[in-house]
Amino acid sequence: MGSPCYSACTIQSLNPTCPSSSSSSVIFALHKPQIHNNIIQNHTWRRIITCSSNSRRRMASVAAMNVVSSSAEVGIQNQQELKKGIADLYDESSGIWEDIWGDHMHHGYYEPQSSVELSDHRAAQIRMIEMALRFAAISEDPAKKPTSIVDVGCGIGGSSRYLAKKYSATAKGITLSPVQAERAQALADAQGLGDKVSFQVADALNQPFPDGQFDLVWSMESGEHMPNKEKFVGELARVAAPGGTIILVTWCHRDLSPSEESLTPEEKELLNKICKAFYLPAWCSTADYVKLLQSNSLQDIKAEDWSENVAPFWPAVIKSALTWKGFTSVLRSGWKTIKAALAMPLMIEGYKKGLIKFAIITCRKPE
């Protein structure tokens, strides 16, 4: 999941529409605004990209060149500072999260307008994994199920272990946090998965794996930490095996309308505050990610906004932090965790304003 943020987190976004051509189409399904747990969702949308022509790929490549975040333009020193900040934040906070919420360090998936209790949230986190697999159409056929999985930004390995057990697969997880990698491996060993699941400290922008190694590339809420989205997507595509599936679940800002060149100053200011608290570089939109995937010649690209389905999550996290156990744990953990905790209401504000989107994007690498 997604703390100093790179140079004011300047945000540039692309036109959210797919480049028009005779062989390209974008399908939208829009629903009326919903109110859930006091969070107003502007639109729930589904976008299935069916563009497949060479023309589209050339146009997507040109468009992807324009996905420029300020973080990608800064020096190596600042990139190292960001990486250290992310590692330190999760070194500090992962133990608290596991103690209160368990080993899945990501949002839960809830039915819209559902009434949930704190006890429901761990089940919702498992449901998030299952819904992501369903959205990506991962086969349950034993002959077609994944056998080799990489978990990019693995936390303490909850997804890695779950997927390895579900598919009887091998899984490798990478994280910037030494504390997370050590704890993830200890949990795998304790669950009898030490021969199937392994974890290491590594950079998602320079993964320590050969080309084409994994038939399922999994990134659950780590993309928001990536300072170079183009390189991040390129690495996901590189390590995917021919015919393999990429599942990317991440925080995005809203897509821009055709008449907009950027977010509003007020929107940028809110995201900047979140960046500083959670050690995030510049944000991008779902449309930006789609164009980057297109530029890597990936196929069957699908994207959907699940903001409404994660609406109960941040209020629940805040509620757990306000318990005596949560409050004292945060205070003991360190300043980075305290700063992140204080910023949690900003995430609710971002969702309420329709600025922050919880996106799932899936695709397949050509055979």
Short mmCIF file of C-alpha atoms in Angstrom, two decimals:
data_model
loop_
_atom_site.label_atom_id
_atom_site.label_comp_id
_atom_site.label_asym_id
_atom_site.label_seq_id
_atom_site.Cartn_x
_atom_site.Cartn_y
_atom_site.Cartn_z
CA MET A 1 0.00 0.00 0.00
CA GLY A 2 0.43 3.20 -0.62
CA SER A 3 6.61 9.71 2.02
CA PRO A 4 8.95 13.03 1.16
CA CYS A 5 7.18 13.47 -2.14
CA TYR A 6 9.17 14.47 -5.19
CA SER A 7 9.23 18.17 -6.09
CA ALA A 8 5.68 19.18 -5.31
CA CYS A 9 4.32 16.10 -7.12
CA THR A 10 3.62 17.90 -10.39
CA ILE A 11 1.00 15.86 -12.20
CA GLN A 12 0.57 15.59 -15.95
CA SER A 13 -2.12 13.37 -17.42
CA LEU A 14 -3.19 12.24 -20.83
CA ASN A 15 -6.51 12.63 -22.54
CA PRO A 16 -8.48 9.68 -21.12
CA THR A 17 -9.89 8.63 -24.45
CA CYS A 18 -8.33 5.95 -26.59
CA PRO A 19 -6.72 7.24 -29.80
CA SER A 20 -9.44 7.13 -32.38
CA SER A 21 -9.10 4.93 -35.43
CA SER A 22 -11.32 2.67 -37.46
CA SER A 23 -10.12 -0.37 -35.52
CA SER A 24 -10.27 1.10 -32.01
CA SER A 25 -13.13 1.34 -29.57
CA VAL A 26 -13.71 2.16 -25.92
CA ILE A 27 -16.80 0.97 -24.11
CA PHE A 28 -18.05 2.94 -21.09
CA ALA A 29 -20.76 1.90 -18.62
CA LEU A 30 -21.62 4.84 -16.39
CA HIS A 31 -23.76 4.73 -13.29
CA LYS A 32 -25.33 7.53 -11.31
CA PRO A 33 -23.44 8.96 -8.31
CA GLN A 34 -23.66 6.83 -5.19
CA ILE A 35 -23.35 7.75 -1.53
CA HIS A 36 -21.77 5.10 0.67
CA ASN A 37 -20.48 5.56 4.21
CA ASN A 38 -20.59 9.33 3.65
CA ILE A 39 -18.32 8.99 0.62
CA ILE A 40 -19.76 10.31 -2.63
CA GLN A 41 -18.67 8.38 -5.69
CA ASN A 42 -18.94 10.41 -8.89
CA HIS A 43 -19.03 7.58 -11.36
CA THR A 44 -18.51 3.86 -11.38
CA TRP A 45 -17.15 3.07 -14.77
CA ARG A 46 -16.03 0.10 -16.70
CA ARG A 47 -13.75 0.49 -19.64
CA ILE A 48 -12.85 -2.39 -21.87
CA ILE A 49 -10.17 -1.56 -24.32
CA THR A 50 -10.59 -3.39 -27.58
CA CYS A 51 -8.04 -1.44 -29.58
CA SER A 52 -5.77 -3.92 -31.29
CA SER A 53 -4.40 -2.45 -34.49
CA ASN A 54 -0.80 -1.56 -35.25
CA SER A 55 -1.97 2.02 -35.65
CA ARG A 56 -3.29 2.02 -32.11
CA ARG A 57 -0.02 0.67 -30.74
CA ARG A 58 1.98 3.35 -32.54
CA MET A 59 -0.34 6.06 -31.25
CA ALA A 60 -0.23 4.59 -27.72
CA SER A 61 3.57 4.60 -27.83
CA VAL A 62 3.57 8.28 -28.67
CA ALA A 63 1.00 8.98 -25.95
CA ALA A 64 2.95 7.01 -23.36
CA MET A 65 5.97 9.21 -23.98
CA ASN A 66 3.89 12.05 -22.55
CA VAL A 67 3.25 10.29 -19.24
CA VAL A 68 5.84 12.29 -17.34
CA SER A 69 5.90 12.54 -13.58
CA SER A 70 8.08 14.99 -11.77
CA SER A 71 9.57 12.10 -9.83
CA ALA A 72 10.98 10.58 -13.02
CA GLU A 73 12.86 13.79 -13.74
CA VAL A 74 14.67 14.17 -10.44
CA GLY A 75 18.14 12.87 -9.66
CA ILE A 76 19.18 9.51 -8.31
CA GLN A 77 19.64 11.00 -4.87
CA ASN A 78 15.96 11.88 -4.57
CA GLN A 79 14.94 8.47 -5.89
CA GLN A 80 17.08 6.88 -3.20
CA GLU A 81 15.48 9.14 -0.59
CA LEU A 82 12.04 8.04 -1.74
CA LYS A 83 13.00 4.36 -1.61
CA LYS A 84 14.44 4.79 1.88
CA GLY A 85 11.32 6.63 3.02
CA ILE A 86 9.07 3.85 1.73
CA ALA A 87 11.23 1.14 3.33
CA ASP A 88 11.36 2.98 6.66
CA LEU A 89 7.60 3.60 6.68
CA TYR A 90 6.83 -0.09 6.21
CA ASP A 91 9.62 -1.20 8.54
CA GLU A 92 7.87 0.89 11.20
CA SER A 93 4.22 0.18 10.46
CA SER A 94 3.93 -3.40 9.16
CA GLY A 95 3.91 -4.97 12.61
CA ILE A 96 1.06 -2.73 13.74
CA TRP A 97 -0.93 -3.51 10.61
CA GLU A 98 -0.47 -7.26 11.00
CA ASP A 99 -1.42 -7.14 14.67
CA ILE A 100 -4.69 -5.31 14.01
CA TRP A 101 -5.62 -6.20 10.42
CA GLY A 102 -3.72 -9.39 9.60
CA ASP A 103 -1.27 -10.24 6.83
CA HIS A 104 -3.08 -8.62 3.87
CA MET A 105 -1.88 -5.02 3.57
CA HIS A 106 -4.50 -3.72 1.14
CA HIS A 107 -8.10 -2.56 0.79
CA GLY A 108 -11.01 -4.91 1.18
CA TYR A 109 -13.76 -5.38 -1.42
CA TYR A 110 -17.31 -4.63 -0.25
CA GLU A 111 -20.68 -4.75 -1.91
CA PRO A 112 -21.98 -1.21 -2.56
CA GLN A 113 -24.15 0.20 0.21
CA SER A 114 -23.41 -2.81 2.43
CA SER A 115 -23.36 -2.52 6.20
CA VAL A 116 -20.09 -3.86 7.56
CA GLU A 117 -18.55 -4.43 10.95
CA LEU A 118 -14.87 -4.33 11.82
CA SER A 119 -14.85 -8.14 11.90
CA ASP A 120 -15.85 -8.19 8.21
CA HIS A 121 -12.76 -6.41 6.95
CA ARG A 122 -10.33 -9.33 6.89
CA ALA A 123 -12.83 -11.34 4.84
CA ALA A 124 -13.17 -8.32 2.55
CA GLN A 125 -9.42 -8.35 1.94
CA ILE A 126 -9.59 -11.98 0.79
CA ARG A 127 -12.58 -11.04 -1.34
CA MET A 128 -10.46 -8.32 -2.97
CA ILE A 129 -7.99 -10.96 -4.12
CA GLU A 130 -10.73 -13.25 -5.43
CA MET A 131 -12.53 -10.42 -7.24
CA ALA A 132 -9.27 -9.34 -8.89
CA LEU A 133 -8.66 -12.90 -10.10
CA ARG A 134 -12.22 -13.10 -11.41
CA PHE A 135 -11.94 -9.75 -13.20
CA ALA A 136 -8.75 -10.95 -14.89
CA ALA A 137 -10.48 -14.22 -15.87
CA ILE A 138 -7.80 -16.39 -14.29
CA SER A 139 -8.74 -19.95 -15.13
CA GLU A 140 -9.65 -22.46 -12.42
CA ASP A 141 -8.82 -25.26 -14.85
CA PRO A 142 -5.88 -27.19 -13.33
CA ALA A 143 -4.28 -27.36 -16.76
CA LYS A 144 -4.45 -23.59 -17.22
CA LYS A 145 -3.99 -22.18 -13.72
CA PRO A 146 -0.86 -20.14 -12.89
CA THR A 147 2.19 -22.09 -11.84
CA SER A 148 4.71 -19.25 -11.34
CA ILE A 149 3.72 -15.98 -9.66
CA VAL A 150 5.51 -12.75 -8.78
CA ASP A 151 4.07 -10.41 -6.15
CA VAL A 152 5.44 -6.92 -6.86
CA GLY A 153 5.31 -4.89 -3.66
CA CYS A 154 4.44 -7.92 -1.56
CA GLY A 155 4.10 -6.40 1.92
CA ILE A 156 4.36 -9.24 4.42
CA GLY A 157 3.41 -11.73 1.73
CA GLY A 158 -0.32 -12.19 2.25
CA SER A 159 -1.16 -12.33 -1.45
CA SER A 160 1.89 -14.47 -2.28
CA ARG A 161 0.97 -17.16 0.22
CA TYR A 162 -2.73 -17.07 -0.65
CA LEU A 163 -2.09 -17.42 -4.38
CA ALA A 164 0.56 -20.11 -3.90
CA LYS A 165 -1.87 -22.19 -1.85
CA LYS A 166 -4.82 -21.56 -4.14
CA TYR A 167 -3.01 -22.62 -7.30
CA SER A 168 -0.33 -24.95 -5.86
CA ALA A 169 2.11 -22.55 -7.50
CA THR A 170 5.51 -21.13 -6.70
CA ALA A 171 5.57 -17.44 -5.80
CA LYS A 172 8.26 -14.82 -5.35
CA GLY A 173 7.62 -11.55 -3.55
CA ILE A 174 9.66 -8.36 -3.62
CA THR A 175 9.53 -5.35 -1.31
CA LEU A 176 11.76 -2.43 -0.38
CA SER A 177 11.33 -3.20 3.33
CA PRO A 178 13.77 -5.66 4.94
CA VAL A 179 11.39 -6.04 7.87
CA GLN A 180 8.57 -7.04 5.52
CA ALA A 181 10.69 -9.51 3.57
CA GLU A 182 11.89 -11.21 6.75
CA ARG A 183 8.42 -11.41 8.27
CA ALA A 184 6.88 -12.63 4.99
CA GLN A 185 9.39 -15.48 4.80
CA ALA A 186 8.86 -16.40 8.45
CA LEU A 187 5.11 -16.66 7.90
CA ALA A 188 5.62 -18.75 4.76
CA ASP A 189 7.93 -21.12 6.62
CA ALA A 190 5.48 -21.38 9.53
CA GLN A 191 2.67 -22.29 7.11
CA GLY A 192 4.72 -24.99 5.41
CA LEU A 193 5.21 -22.93 2.25
CA GLY A 194 8.94 -22.29 2.54
CA ASP A 195 9.68 -24.52 -0.45
CA LYS A 196 7.14 -22.72 -2.67
CA VAL A 197 7.22 -19.07 -1.61
CA SER A 198 10.24 -16.79 -1.20
CA PHE A 199 10.74 -13.10 -0.53
CA GLN A 200 13.55 -10.63 -1.05
CA VAL A 201 14.36 -6.95 -0.88
CA ALA A 202 14.32 -5.65 -4.45
CA ASP A 203 13.28 -2.68 -6.56
CA ALA A 204 10.13 -3.09 -8.68
CA LEU A 205 11.72 -0.80 -11.29
CA ASN A 206 14.65 -3.18 -11.66
CA GLN A 207 13.34 -6.62 -10.83
CA PRO A 208 15.94 -9.36 -10.20
CA PHE A 209 14.24 -11.85 -12.52
CA PRO A 210 14.87 -12.97 -16.10
CA ASP A 211 12.53 -12.09 -18.93
CA GLY A 212 9.30 -14.07 -19.24
CA GLN A 213 9.50 -15.95 -15.95
CA PHE A 214 5.98 -15.60 -14.48
CA ASP A 215 2.58 -16.54 -15.85
CA LEU A 216 0.87 -14.34 -13.24
CA VAL A 217 2.32 -10.91 -12.43
CA TRP A 218 0.52 -9.49 -9.38
CA SER A 219 0.75 -5.92 -8.07
CA MET A 220 -1.71 -5.15 -5.29
CA GLU A 221 -1.49 -1.49 -4.25
CA SER A 222 2.18 -0.89 -4.93
CA GLY A 223 2.01 1.11 -8.19
CA GLU A 224 1.26 4.33 -6.30
CA HIS A 225 4.78 4.18 -4.83
CA MET A 226 6.51 3.93 -8.21
CA PRO A 227 8.37 7.12 -9.24
CA ASN A 228 8.59 6.08 -12.90
CA LYS A 229 5.31 4.57 -14.05
CA GLU A 230 6.64 3.87 -17.55
CA LYS A 231 9.53 1.80 -16.20
CA PHE A 232 7.24 0.11 -13.67
CA VAL A 233 4.83 -1.07 -16.37
CA GLY A 234 7.76 -2.05 -18.58
CA GLU A 235 9.13 -4.31 -15.83
CA LEU A 236 5.72 -5.93 -15.25
CA ALA A 237 5.58 -6.70 -18.96
CA ARG A 238 9.18 -7.89 -19.12
CA VAL A 239 8.92 -10.53 -16.38
CA ALA A 240 5.53 -11.81 -17.61
CA ALA A 241 5.70 -15.04 -19.58
CA PRO A 242 4.20 -15.14 -23.08
CA GLY A 243 0.48 -15.62 -22.56
CA GLY A 244 0.83 -14.55 -18.92
CA THR A 245 -1.57 -12.25 -17.08
CA ILE A 246 -0.76 -8.96 -15.35
CA ILE A 247 -3.05 -7.78 -12.55
CA LEU A 248 -2.47 -4.22 -11.38
CA VAL A 249 -4.57 -2.81 -8.52
CA THR A 250 -3.57 0.71 -7.59
CA TRP A 251 -4.53 4.20 -6.48
CA CYS A 252 -5.05 6.67 -9.32
CA HIS A 253 -6.30 10.18 -9.72
CA ARG A 254 -9.41 10.72 -11.81
CA ASP A 255 -9.24 10.64 -15.59
CA LEU A 256 -9.20 14.06 -17.19
CA SER A 257 -11.98 15.20 -19.47
CA PRO A 258 -11.09 16.00 -23.09
CA SER A 259 -11.13 19.71 -22.28
CA GLU A 260 -8.73 19.45 -19.34
CA GLU A 261 -4.94 19.62 -19.47
CA SER A 262 -4.34 18.90 -15.79
CA LEU A 263 -5.97 18.52 -12.42
CA THR A 264 -7.11 21.67 -10.65
CA PRO A 265 -4.71 23.45 -8.26
CA GLU A 266 -6.91 22.39 -5.34
CA GLU A 267 -6.78 18.76 -6.43
CA LYS A 268 -3.00 18.89 -6.83
CA GLU A 269 -2.65 20.41 -3.36
CA LEU A 270 -4.66 17.59 -1.77
CA LEU A 271 -2.62 14.91 -3.55
CA ASN A 272 0.61 16.64 -2.53
CA LYS A 273 -0.38 16.36 1.13
CA ILE A 274 -1.08 12.66 0.70
CA CYS A 275 2.22 12.21 -1.14
CA LYS A 276 4.17 13.69 1.75
CA ALA A 277 2.47 11.45 4.30
CA PHE A 278 2.63 8.13 2.45
CA TYR A 279 5.92 8.57 0.54
CA LEU A 280 4.30 8.70 -2.88
CA PRO A 281 5.66 10.25 -6.05
CA ALA A 282 3.36 11.84 -8.63
CA TRP A 283 0.01 10.17 -9.26
CA CYS A 284 -1.35 9.21 -12.67
CA SER A 285 -4.77 8.28 -13.99
CA THR A 286 -6.18 4.92 -15.03
CA ALA A 287 -6.10 6.16 -18.62
CA ASP A 288 -2.37 6.81 -18.26
CA TYR A 289 -1.80 3.23 -17.18
CA VAL A 290 -3.87 1.90 -20.06
CA LYS A 291 -1.76 3.85 -22.55
CA LEU A 292 1.44 2.55 -20.99
CA LEU A 293 0.19 -1.01 -21.26
CA GLN A 294 -0.76 -0.41 -24.88
CA SER A 295 2.72 0.95 -25.57
CA ASN A 296 4.13 -2.40 -24.39
CA SER A 297 1.91 -4.24 -26.92
CA LEU A 298 -0.09 -5.94 -24.16
CA GLN A 299 -3.48 -7.38 -25.06
CA ASP A 300 -6.97 -7.78 -23.58
CA ILE A 301 -6.56 -4.64 -21.50
CA LYS A 302 -9.45 -4.07 -19.09
CA ALA A 303 -9.90 -1.40 -16.43
CA GLU A 304 -12.55 -0.75 -13.84
CA ASP A 305 -13.11 1.73 -11.02
CA TRP A 306 -13.71 -0.03 -7.70
CA SER A 307 -13.80 3.13 -5.59
CA GLU A 308 -17.35 2.44 -4.46
CA ASN A 309 -16.41 -1.10 -3.50
CA VAL A 310 -13.62 0.03 -1.16
CA ALA A 311 -15.58 2.89 0.41
CA PRO A 312 -15.79 1.38 3.94
CA PHE A 313 -12.04 0.75 4.13
CA TRP A 314 -10.51 4.06 5.23
CA PRO A 315 -13.22 4.84 7.81
CA ALA A 316 -12.56 1.37 9.26
CA VAL A 317 -8.79 1.93 9.37
CA ILE A 318 -9.33 5.23 11.18
CA LYS A 319 -11.73 3.54 13.59
CA SER A 320 -9.15 0.85 14.39
CA ALA A 321 -6.47 3.51 14.92
CA LEU A 322 -8.70 5.24 17.46
CA THR A 323 -8.95 2.17 19.68
CA TRP A 324 -6.61 2.12 22.67
CA LYS A 325 -4.58 -0.68 21.10
CA GLY A 326 -4.34 1.12 17.77
CA PHE A 327 -3.60 4.52 19.28
CA THR A 328 -0.80 3.31 21.55
CA SER A 329 0.70 1.16 18.78
CA VAL A 330 0.86 4.12 16.39
CA LEU A 331 2.49 6.31 19.03
CA ARG A 332 5.14 3.66 19.73
CA SER A 333 5.90 2.99 16.08
CA GLY A 334 7.57 6.24 15.05
CA TRP A 335 7.01 9.55 13.33
CA LYS A 336 6.53 8.19 9.81
CA THR A 337 3.64 6.00 10.96
CA ILE A 338 2.12 8.84 12.98
CA LYS A 339 2.31 11.14 9.95
CA ALA A 340 0.63 8.52 7.76
CA ALA A 341 -2.12 7.97 10.33
CA LEU A 342 -2.84 11.70 10.51
CA ALA A 343 -3.22 11.79 6.72
CA MET A 344 -5.87 9.06 6.52
CA PRO A 345 -8.79 11.54 6.50
CA LEU A 346 -7.23 13.08 3.38
CA MET A 347 -7.80 9.80 1.55
CA ILE A 348 -11.49 9.92 2.50
CA GLU A 349 -11.64 13.52 1.28
CA GLY A 350 -10.04 12.50 -2.02
CA TYR A 351 -12.56 9.71 -2.56
CA LYS A 352 -15.45 11.97 -1.55
CA LYS A 353 -14.42 14.59 -4.11
CA GLY A 354 -14.05 12.01 -6.87
CA LEU A 355 -10.35 12.82 -7.14
CA ILE A 356 -8.94 9.50 -5.94
CA LYS A 357 -9.89 6.36 -7.81
CA PHE A 358 -9.26 2.77 -6.77
CA ALA A 359 -8.52 1.07 -10.06
CA ILE A 360 -8.00 -2.47 -11.26
CA ILE A 361 -6.28 -2.91 -14.62
CA THR A 362 -5.55 -6.28 -16.16
CA CYS A 363 -4.02 -7.46 -19.42
CA ARG A 364 -2.28 -10.36 -21.11
CA LYS A 365 1.14 -10.65 -22.69
CA PRO A 366 0.98 -11.93 -26.30
CA GLU A 367 1.96 -15.55 -26.90
#
